[in-house]
Short mmCIF file of C-alpha atoms in Angstrom, two decimals:
data_model
loop_
_atom_site.label_atom_id
_atom_site.label_comp_id
_atom_site.label_asym_id
_atom_site.label_seq_id
_atom_site.Cartn_x
_atom_site.Cartn_y
_atom_site.Cartn_z
CA MET A 26 7.37 28.53 7.39
CA PRO A 27 5.03 27.49 10.26
CA MET A 28 6.56 27.47 13.72
CA PRO A 29 7.02 23.99 15.23
CA MET A 30 4.59 22.90 17.90
CA PRO A 31 6.14 21.45 21.08
CA MET A 32 5.47 17.78 21.68
CA PRO A 33 3.42 17.11 24.85
CA ALA A 34 5.38 15.54 27.69
CA SER A 35 2.92 12.63 27.83
CA LEU A 36 3.55 11.80 24.20
CA ARG A 37 7.30 12.09 24.67
CA SER A 38 7.18 9.59 27.50
CA VAL A 39 5.16 7.13 25.46
CA LEU A 40 7.49 7.44 22.48
CA ALA A 41 10.55 7.08 24.68
CA ALA A 42 9.54 3.47 25.21
CA LEU A 43 9.61 2.75 21.51
CA ALA A 44 13.34 2.25 21.08
CA ALA A 45 13.49 -0.13 24.03
CA GLY A 46 10.41 -1.90 22.73
CA LEU A 47 12.05 -2.79 19.45
CA ALA A 48 14.53 -5.01 21.22
CA ALA A 49 11.73 -6.63 23.22
CA ALA A 50 9.53 -7.39 20.22
CA THR A 51 9.41 -11.13 19.52
CA CYS A 52 8.38 -13.20 16.54
CA LEU A 53 4.68 -13.69 15.85
CA THR A 54 3.01 -16.85 14.72
CA ALA A 55 1.58 -17.29 11.24
CA ALA A 56 -1.93 -17.19 12.68
CA GLY A 57 -1.74 -14.08 14.83
CA PRO A 58 0.15 -12.28 17.59
CA ALA A 59 2.28 -14.41 19.89
CA VAL A 60 2.74 -14.01 23.59
CA ALA A 61 5.75 -11.81 24.26
CA GLY A 62 8.81 -13.64 25.53
CA PRO A 63 12.42 -12.80 26.22
CA ALA A 64 14.12 -11.17 23.24
CA PRO A 65 17.34 -12.67 21.91
CA ALA A 66 20.40 -10.60 22.64
CA GLN A 67 21.43 -8.27 19.82
CA PRO A 68 24.68 -6.38 19.34
CA ARG A 69 24.57 -2.82 20.58
CA GLY A 70 23.96 -0.07 18.06
CA GLY A 71 26.62 1.99 16.40
CA ALA A 72 27.35 4.92 14.14
CA CYS A 73 26.42 5.00 10.47
CA SER A 74 27.87 8.50 10.12
CA PRO A 75 28.63 11.47 12.41
CA ALA A 76 24.91 12.38 12.29
CA VAL A 77 23.16 8.99 12.35
CA SER A 78 23.43 5.88 14.49
CA VAL A 79 21.38 2.70 14.33
CA GLN A 80 20.26 1.49 17.75
CA ARG A 81 18.62 -1.83 16.95
CA PHE A 82 16.40 -3.61 14.46
CA SER A 83 13.47 -6.01 14.71
CA ASP A 84 12.23 -8.69 12.30
CA ALA A 85 9.41 -9.64 14.68
CA LEU A 86 6.57 -9.03 12.20
CA ASP A 87 8.18 -10.66 9.18
CA LYS A 88 5.89 -13.14 7.39
CA THR A 89 3.10 -12.99 9.98
CA THR A 90 -0.64 -12.38 9.89
CA TYR A 91 -3.09 -10.61 12.17
CA GLU A 92 -6.83 -11.33 12.12
CA GLY A 93 -6.44 -12.88 8.69
CA THR A 94 -4.50 -9.94 7.21
CA VAL A 95 -0.89 -10.22 6.12
CA VAL A 96 1.34 -8.10 8.34
CA GLY A 97 3.79 -6.58 5.89
CA ASN A 98 4.00 -4.63 2.65
CA PHE A 99 4.62 -1.58 4.86
CA SER A 100 5.14 1.63 2.93
CA ALA A 101 4.60 4.34 5.58
CA LEU A 102 4.63 4.99 9.33
CA ALA A 103 3.12 7.71 11.50
CA VAL A 104 2.74 8.39 15.22
CA ASP A 105 -0.89 8.34 16.34
CA ARG A 106 -2.27 10.83 18.83
CA ASP A 107 -2.02 8.30 21.68
CA GLY A 108 1.59 7.38 20.86
CA ALA A 109 0.75 4.17 18.99
CA ILE A 110 2.39 3.53 15.63
CA ALA A 111 0.17 3.66 12.55
CA ALA A 112 1.64 1.44 9.82
CA LEU A 113 0.32 1.54 6.27
CA SER A 114 0.39 -1.47 3.98
CA ASP A 115 0.37 -0.77 0.26
CA ARG A 116 -2.21 -3.56 -0.01
CA SER A 117 -5.00 -1.32 1.36
CA ALA A 118 -4.62 -2.08 5.07
CA LEU A 119 -3.87 0.29 7.95
CA PHE A 120 -2.48 -1.26 11.13
CA THR A 121 -2.13 0.15 14.62
CA LEU A 122 1.00 -1.21 16.33
CA ASP A 123 1.82 -1.17 20.01
CA PRO A 124 4.68 1.34 20.48
CA THR A 125 6.48 -0.95 22.94
CA THR A 126 6.15 -4.44 21.44
CA LEU A 127 5.27 -3.53 17.83
CA ARG A 128 2.54 -6.16 17.93
CA PRO A 129 -0.61 -5.24 15.98
CA ARG A 130 -3.50 -3.88 18.02
CA SER A 131 -5.93 -3.46 15.14
CA VAL A 132 -6.22 -3.35 11.37
CA VAL A 133 -8.76 -1.66 9.11
CA PRO A 134 -9.16 -2.04 5.34
CA LEU A 135 -8.99 0.98 3.04
CA ALA A 136 -10.72 1.48 -0.31
CA ASP A 137 -11.38 4.19 -2.86
CA GLU A 138 -14.76 5.73 -3.70
CA SER A 139 -15.80 2.67 -5.71
CA GLY A 140 -14.66 0.18 -3.08
CA ALA A 141 -11.51 -0.77 -5.00
CA ALA A 142 -8.17 -1.38 -3.35
CA LEU A 143 -5.50 1.32 -3.15
CA ASP A 144 -1.78 1.29 -3.86
CA SER A 145 -1.38 3.19 -0.59
CA GLU A 146 2.08 4.67 -0.05
CA GLY A 147 2.06 7.74 2.24
CA LEU A 148 0.46 8.33 5.64
CA VAL A 149 -0.22 11.28 7.95
CA VAL A 150 -2.25 11.24 11.17
CA ASP A 151 -3.94 14.64 11.14
CA ARG A 152 -4.50 16.69 14.29
CA ASP A 153 -8.14 15.51 14.55
CA GLY A 154 -7.04 11.86 14.40
CA SER A 155 -8.18 11.28 10.82
CA ARG A 156 -5.76 9.63 8.41
CA LEU A 157 -4.45 11.20 5.21
CA VAL A 158 -3.35 8.48 2.80
CA SER A 159 -1.64 8.93 -0.55
CA SER A 160 -1.99 6.42 -3.37
CA GLU A 161 0.33 6.30 -6.35
CA THR A 162 -2.39 4.91 -8.62
CA GLU A 163 -3.91 8.17 -9.88
CA PRO A 164 -2.20 9.66 -7.73
CA SER A 165 -4.44 10.80 -4.88
CA VAL A 166 -4.55 11.93 -1.26
CA ARG A 167 -7.66 10.77 0.61
CA ARG A 168 -8.87 11.34 4.17
CA TYR A 169 -10.10 8.40 6.25
CA GLY A 170 -11.60 8.01 9.70
CA ARG A 171 -9.97 5.78 12.28
CA ASP A 172 -12.36 3.00 11.23
CA GLY A 173 -11.34 3.25 7.57
CA THR A 174 -14.38 5.27 6.47
CA LEU A 175 -13.57 7.44 3.45
CA LEU A 176 -14.16 11.09 4.37
CA GLY A 177 -12.87 13.07 1.42
CA ARG A 178 -10.20 13.69 -1.17
CA LEU A 179 -7.69 16.47 -1.83
CA PRO A 180 -7.18 18.17 -5.22
CA VAL A 181 -4.16 17.12 -7.31
CA PRO A 182 -2.54 19.17 -10.11
CA ASP A 183 -3.28 17.76 -13.56
CA ALA A 184 0.40 17.52 -14.50
CA LEU A 185 1.08 15.14 -11.58
CA ARG A 186 -1.52 12.62 -12.72
CA VAL A 187 -0.50 9.38 -14.39
CA ALA A 188 -0.39 9.54 -18.20
CA PRO A 189 -2.44 9.98 -20.31
CA ALA A 190 -4.33 12.22 -17.82
CA GLY A 191 -1.04 13.88 -16.83
CA ARG A 192 2.72 13.55 -17.16
CA ALA A 193 3.53 11.10 -14.38
CA THR A 194 4.64 7.49 -14.76
CA ALA A 195 2.61 4.73 -13.11
CA ASN A 196 4.04 3.67 -9.70
CA GLN A 197 6.26 6.76 -9.63
CA THR A 198 3.92 9.28 -7.99
CA PHE A 199 2.98 10.13 -4.36
CA GLU A 200 5.33 7.86 -2.42
CA ALA A 201 5.98 10.31 0.45
CA LEU A 202 3.54 12.26 2.64
CA THR A 203 4.19 14.44 5.70
CA LEU A 204 2.60 17.27 7.68
CA LEU A 205 4.87 20.19 8.51
CA PRO A 206 5.06 21.59 12.07
CA GLY A 207 2.04 23.68 12.95
CA GLY A 208 -0.25 21.39 10.99
CA ARG A 209 -1.08 23.86 8.22
CA THR A 210 1.12 22.56 5.38
CA LEU A 211 0.88 19.06 3.91
CA LEU A 212 3.59 17.82 1.54
CA ALA A 213 3.65 14.89 -0.88
CA GLY A 214 6.75 13.73 -2.74
CA MET A 215 6.78 12.20 -6.21
CA GLU A 216 9.01 9.14 -6.47
CA GLY A 217 9.99 9.74 -10.08
CA ALA A 218 10.25 12.59 -12.59
CA LEU A 219 7.43 13.81 -14.82
CA ALA A 220 7.64 13.37 -18.59
CA GLY A 221 9.49 16.41 -19.88
CA ASP A 222 11.44 16.91 -16.65
CA THR A 223 15.08 15.85 -16.47
CA PRO A 224 15.37 12.37 -14.90
CA GLY A 225 16.20 12.69 -11.22
CA LEU A 226 14.33 15.97 -10.79
CA VAL A 227 11.12 15.21 -8.90
CA ARG A 228 8.29 17.42 -7.68
CA LEU A 229 7.24 18.06 -4.08
CA GLN A 230 3.61 19.20 -3.92
CA THR A 231 2.17 21.09 -0.94
CA TRP A 232 -1.34 21.91 0.27
CA GLN A 233 -2.30 24.71 2.68
CA ARG A 234 -5.03 24.25 5.27
CA ASP A 235 -7.87 26.76 5.08
CA SER A 236 -9.92 28.10 8.00
CA HIS A 237 -11.57 24.70 8.36
CA ARG A 238 -9.68 21.40 8.09
CA ASP A 239 -9.66 21.30 4.29
CA PHE A 240 -6.50 21.68 2.24
CA ARG A 241 -6.07 23.69 -0.97
CA LEU A 242 -3.21 23.40 -3.44
CA GLY A 243 -0.07 25.27 -2.40
CA HIS A 244 3.46 25.71 -3.68
CA GLN A 245 5.42 23.03 -5.49
CA TYR A 246 9.17 22.49 -5.39
CA GLY A 247 11.85 20.66 -7.35
CA TYR A 248 14.13 18.13 -5.66
CA ARG A 249 17.11 16.34 -7.22
CA THR A 250 17.55 12.68 -6.28
CA ASP A 251 20.85 10.85 -6.55
CA SER A 252 21.47 8.98 -9.79
CA GLY A 253 19.45 5.76 -9.91
CA LEU A 254 17.51 6.51 -6.72
CA GLY A 255 13.91 7.51 -6.12
CA LEU A 256 12.32 9.58 -3.34
CA VAL A 257 10.39 7.12 -1.19
CA GLU A 258 9.63 8.96 2.05
CA ALA A 259 9.78 12.33 3.78
CA ALA A 260 9.23 13.23 7.42
CA ALA A 261 9.09 16.76 8.80
CA VAL A 262 11.36 17.62 11.73
CA PRO A 263 10.49 20.21 14.40
CA ASP A 264 12.25 23.13 12.70
CA GLY A 265 10.31 22.63 9.44
CA ARG A 266 13.02 20.88 7.47
CA LEU A 267 12.55 17.37 6.09
CA LEU A 268 14.21 14.02 6.53
CA VAL A 269 14.14 12.44 3.07
CA LEU A 270 14.74 8.79 2.19
CA GLU A 271 16.12 7.97 -1.24
CA ARG A 272 16.20 4.34 -2.31
CA GLY A 273 17.22 2.21 -5.25
CA PHE A 274 17.76 -1.45 -6.09
CA THR A 275 20.26 -3.21 -8.34
CA ALA A 276 19.76 -6.91 -9.06
CA GLY A 277 22.63 -8.99 -7.73
CA VAL A 278 23.89 -6.08 -5.62
CA GLY A 279 20.95 -5.05 -3.45
CA ASN A 280 19.50 -1.83 -2.07
CA THR A 281 20.93 1.65 -1.77
CA VAL A 282 19.24 3.70 0.98
CA ARG A 283 20.36 7.21 1.85
CA LEU A 284 18.98 9.61 4.44
CA TYR A 285 19.07 13.34 3.64
CA LEU A 286 18.12 16.54 5.42
CA ALA A 287 16.22 18.82 3.02
CA ASP A 288 15.39 22.52 3.33
CA LEU A 289 12.47 24.06 1.43
CA ARG A 290 13.47 27.63 2.26
CA HIS A 291 14.57 29.65 -0.76
CA ALA A 292 13.43 26.95 -3.22
CA THR A 293 11.49 28.16 -6.28
CA ASP A 294 7.76 27.50 -6.58
CA THR A 295 7.65 25.19 -9.62
CA SER A 296 3.86 24.88 -9.89
CA ARG A 297 3.97 26.93 -13.11
CA VAL A 298 7.29 25.59 -14.42
CA GLU A 299 6.51 23.38 -17.39
CA ALA A 300 9.81 21.48 -17.46
CA LEU A 301 12.48 21.07 -14.81
CA THR A 302 15.86 20.85 -16.51
CA GLY A 303 18.31 21.83 -13.81
CA GLN A 304 19.54 24.58 -16.11
CA ASP A 305 16.52 26.89 -15.98
CA GLY A 306 17.39 29.13 -13.03
CA VAL A 307 15.03 27.22 -10.73
CA ARG A 308 16.34 26.96 -7.17
CA LEU A 309 15.91 23.35 -6.11
CA VAL A 310 15.34 22.16 -2.56
CA ARG A 311 18.70 22.04 -0.79
CA LYS A 312 19.70 18.69 0.65
CA THR A 313 22.51 17.46 2.90
CA LEU A 314 23.53 13.81 3.20
CA LEU A 315 23.12 12.51 6.74
CA ALA A 316 24.00 8.86 6.13
CA ASP A 317 24.26 6.12 3.55
CA LEU A 318 22.71 3.22 5.47
CA ALA A 319 25.11 0.77 3.84
CA ASP A 320 27.69 2.29 6.22
CA CYS A 321 25.74 1.28 9.34
CA PRO A 322 26.96 -1.62 11.49
CA SER A 323 25.09 -4.78 10.50
CA LEU A 324 24.12 -5.60 14.14
CA GLY A 325 24.12 -9.30 13.25
CA ALA A 326 21.32 -8.95 10.68
CA THR A 327 21.01 -11.43 7.83
CA ALA A 328 19.73 -10.78 4.32
CA LYS A 329 17.67 -13.05 2.09
CA GLN A 330 19.31 -11.74 -1.07
CA PRO A 331 22.62 -10.03 -1.89
CA GLN A 332 22.99 -6.70 -0.09
CA PRO A 333 25.95 -4.34 0.35
CA ASN A 334 25.11 -4.58 4.07
CA PRO A 335 22.92 -7.43 5.39
CA LEU A 336 21.08 -4.89 7.56
CA LEU A 337 19.61 -3.31 4.43
CA ASP A 338 16.29 -4.19 2.86
CA ASN A 339 13.59 -2.45 0.81
CA ILE A 340 13.18 0.47 3.25
CA GLU A 341 10.11 2.62 2.47
CA GLY A 342 8.53 3.99 5.66
CA MET A 343 9.83 6.54 8.17
CA ALA A 344 8.50 8.47 11.16
CA VAL A 345 10.05 10.83 13.69
CA THR A 346 8.92 9.36 17.00
CA GLY A 347 10.50 11.66 19.57
CA ALA A 348 13.74 13.16 20.82
CA THR A 349 16.58 12.01 23.04
CA GLY A 350 17.97 13.79 26.08
CA THR A 351 19.10 17.39 25.94
CA SER A 352 22.67 17.00 27.15
CA GLY A 353 25.85 15.22 26.18
CA ALA A 354 26.57 13.58 22.84
CA THR A 355 22.88 12.92 22.13
CA ARG A 356 21.82 16.55 22.52
CA GLY A 357 19.31 17.51 19.87
CA ALA A 358 19.00 13.97 18.49
CA LEU A 359 15.73 12.69 17.06
CA ARG A 360 14.39 9.18 17.37
CA VAL A 361 13.50 7.92 13.91
CA LEU A 362 11.74 4.66 13.05
CA LEU A 363 12.14 3.05 9.62
CA VAL A 364 10.40 0.02 8.11
CA SER A 365 11.03 -2.06 5.01
CA ASP A 366 8.42 -3.31 2.54
CA ASP A 367 8.78 -7.07 2.03
CA ASN A 368 6.33 -7.12 -0.92
CA GLN A 369 5.17 -10.49 0.48
CA GLY A 370 8.25 -11.96 -1.17
CA ALA A 371 10.64 -14.66 -0.07
CA THR A 372 13.73 -12.53 -0.71
CA GLN A 373 12.66 -9.47 1.33
CA THR A 374 12.01 -8.88 5.03
CA THR A 375 9.62 -6.77 7.08
CA ARG A 376 12.22 -5.09 9.27
CA PHE A 377 11.98 -2.15 11.68
CA TYR A 378 15.00 0.04 12.40
CA SER A 379 15.48 2.40 15.35
CA LEU A 380 17.79 5.33 14.52
CA ARG A 381 19.11 8.38 16.30
CA VAL A 382 19.59 11.36 14.02
CA ARG A 383 21.43 14.53 15.03
CA LEU A 384 20.70 17.58 12.89
#
């Protein structure tokens, strides 16, 4: 497992402003970014579990546009090299958000090799500033420049391709993407199981960086999701483990969103395992529940459709944005930013959540 790289002090200071900035973010107009004003008072955050607390939320970007592009449909988040927040829309748009106000600074369109739109779901800002973007259409992982120029494409195992080319189900492929500490291992998570695998057992595919910046196929692992839930996001933490989001939806009830800590160590390489059954001696990725987000305080949030907790929505994106102080009750806590995908629908909200997570 690669050793974690320390975060520069300058980046930590930039990211430290993020949590405070969420409370200061204000609503935008339908035509573009608004001038920042005083934020309405919100209840103080509180514990979701012994390991996770929610600090605040922001609906500032809900149902807005920027330079003619809908601000929403967010499926992934990443921290850029300058501390800004890169936010990926699954409608082929990549936004840069101010880390303090969350207002858009820029947006670039993304396209495949033929110029067609992507169902873009996962995002990594690589160490050279280029963007790695996963799409669940084929599936694929492509590399883009900051201006949206397509630079290349990573190999994908045949079995992970959508049927009939492979054994995957459409819209159930590379939903999660993260770069492990050290920058040499890239990981993508399948949202759903392959045909022939037991439902709930999904594959995590890795790539290893060669002597240049290119990635070659690496190990693959099996991960068991909770019944009725899919794996929608993963974010590496400094010690090499993963924060994993599992999410599901039940009509008339709402969303289930759970945050897990996952450990790849000791898991079996499943790249040559034809079928994952859970009874085949394969050691799956170990996971530990950190919080069911339905147990978080609602903080005065409202929902546009039934939810077990009005704070919940269609949460899809996650990024580790920094760390808290090193003493007291917050010692060792990570700052984690979540975002929900509103699907440009009237019953869902583009909502950002600021969490503290203690491992």
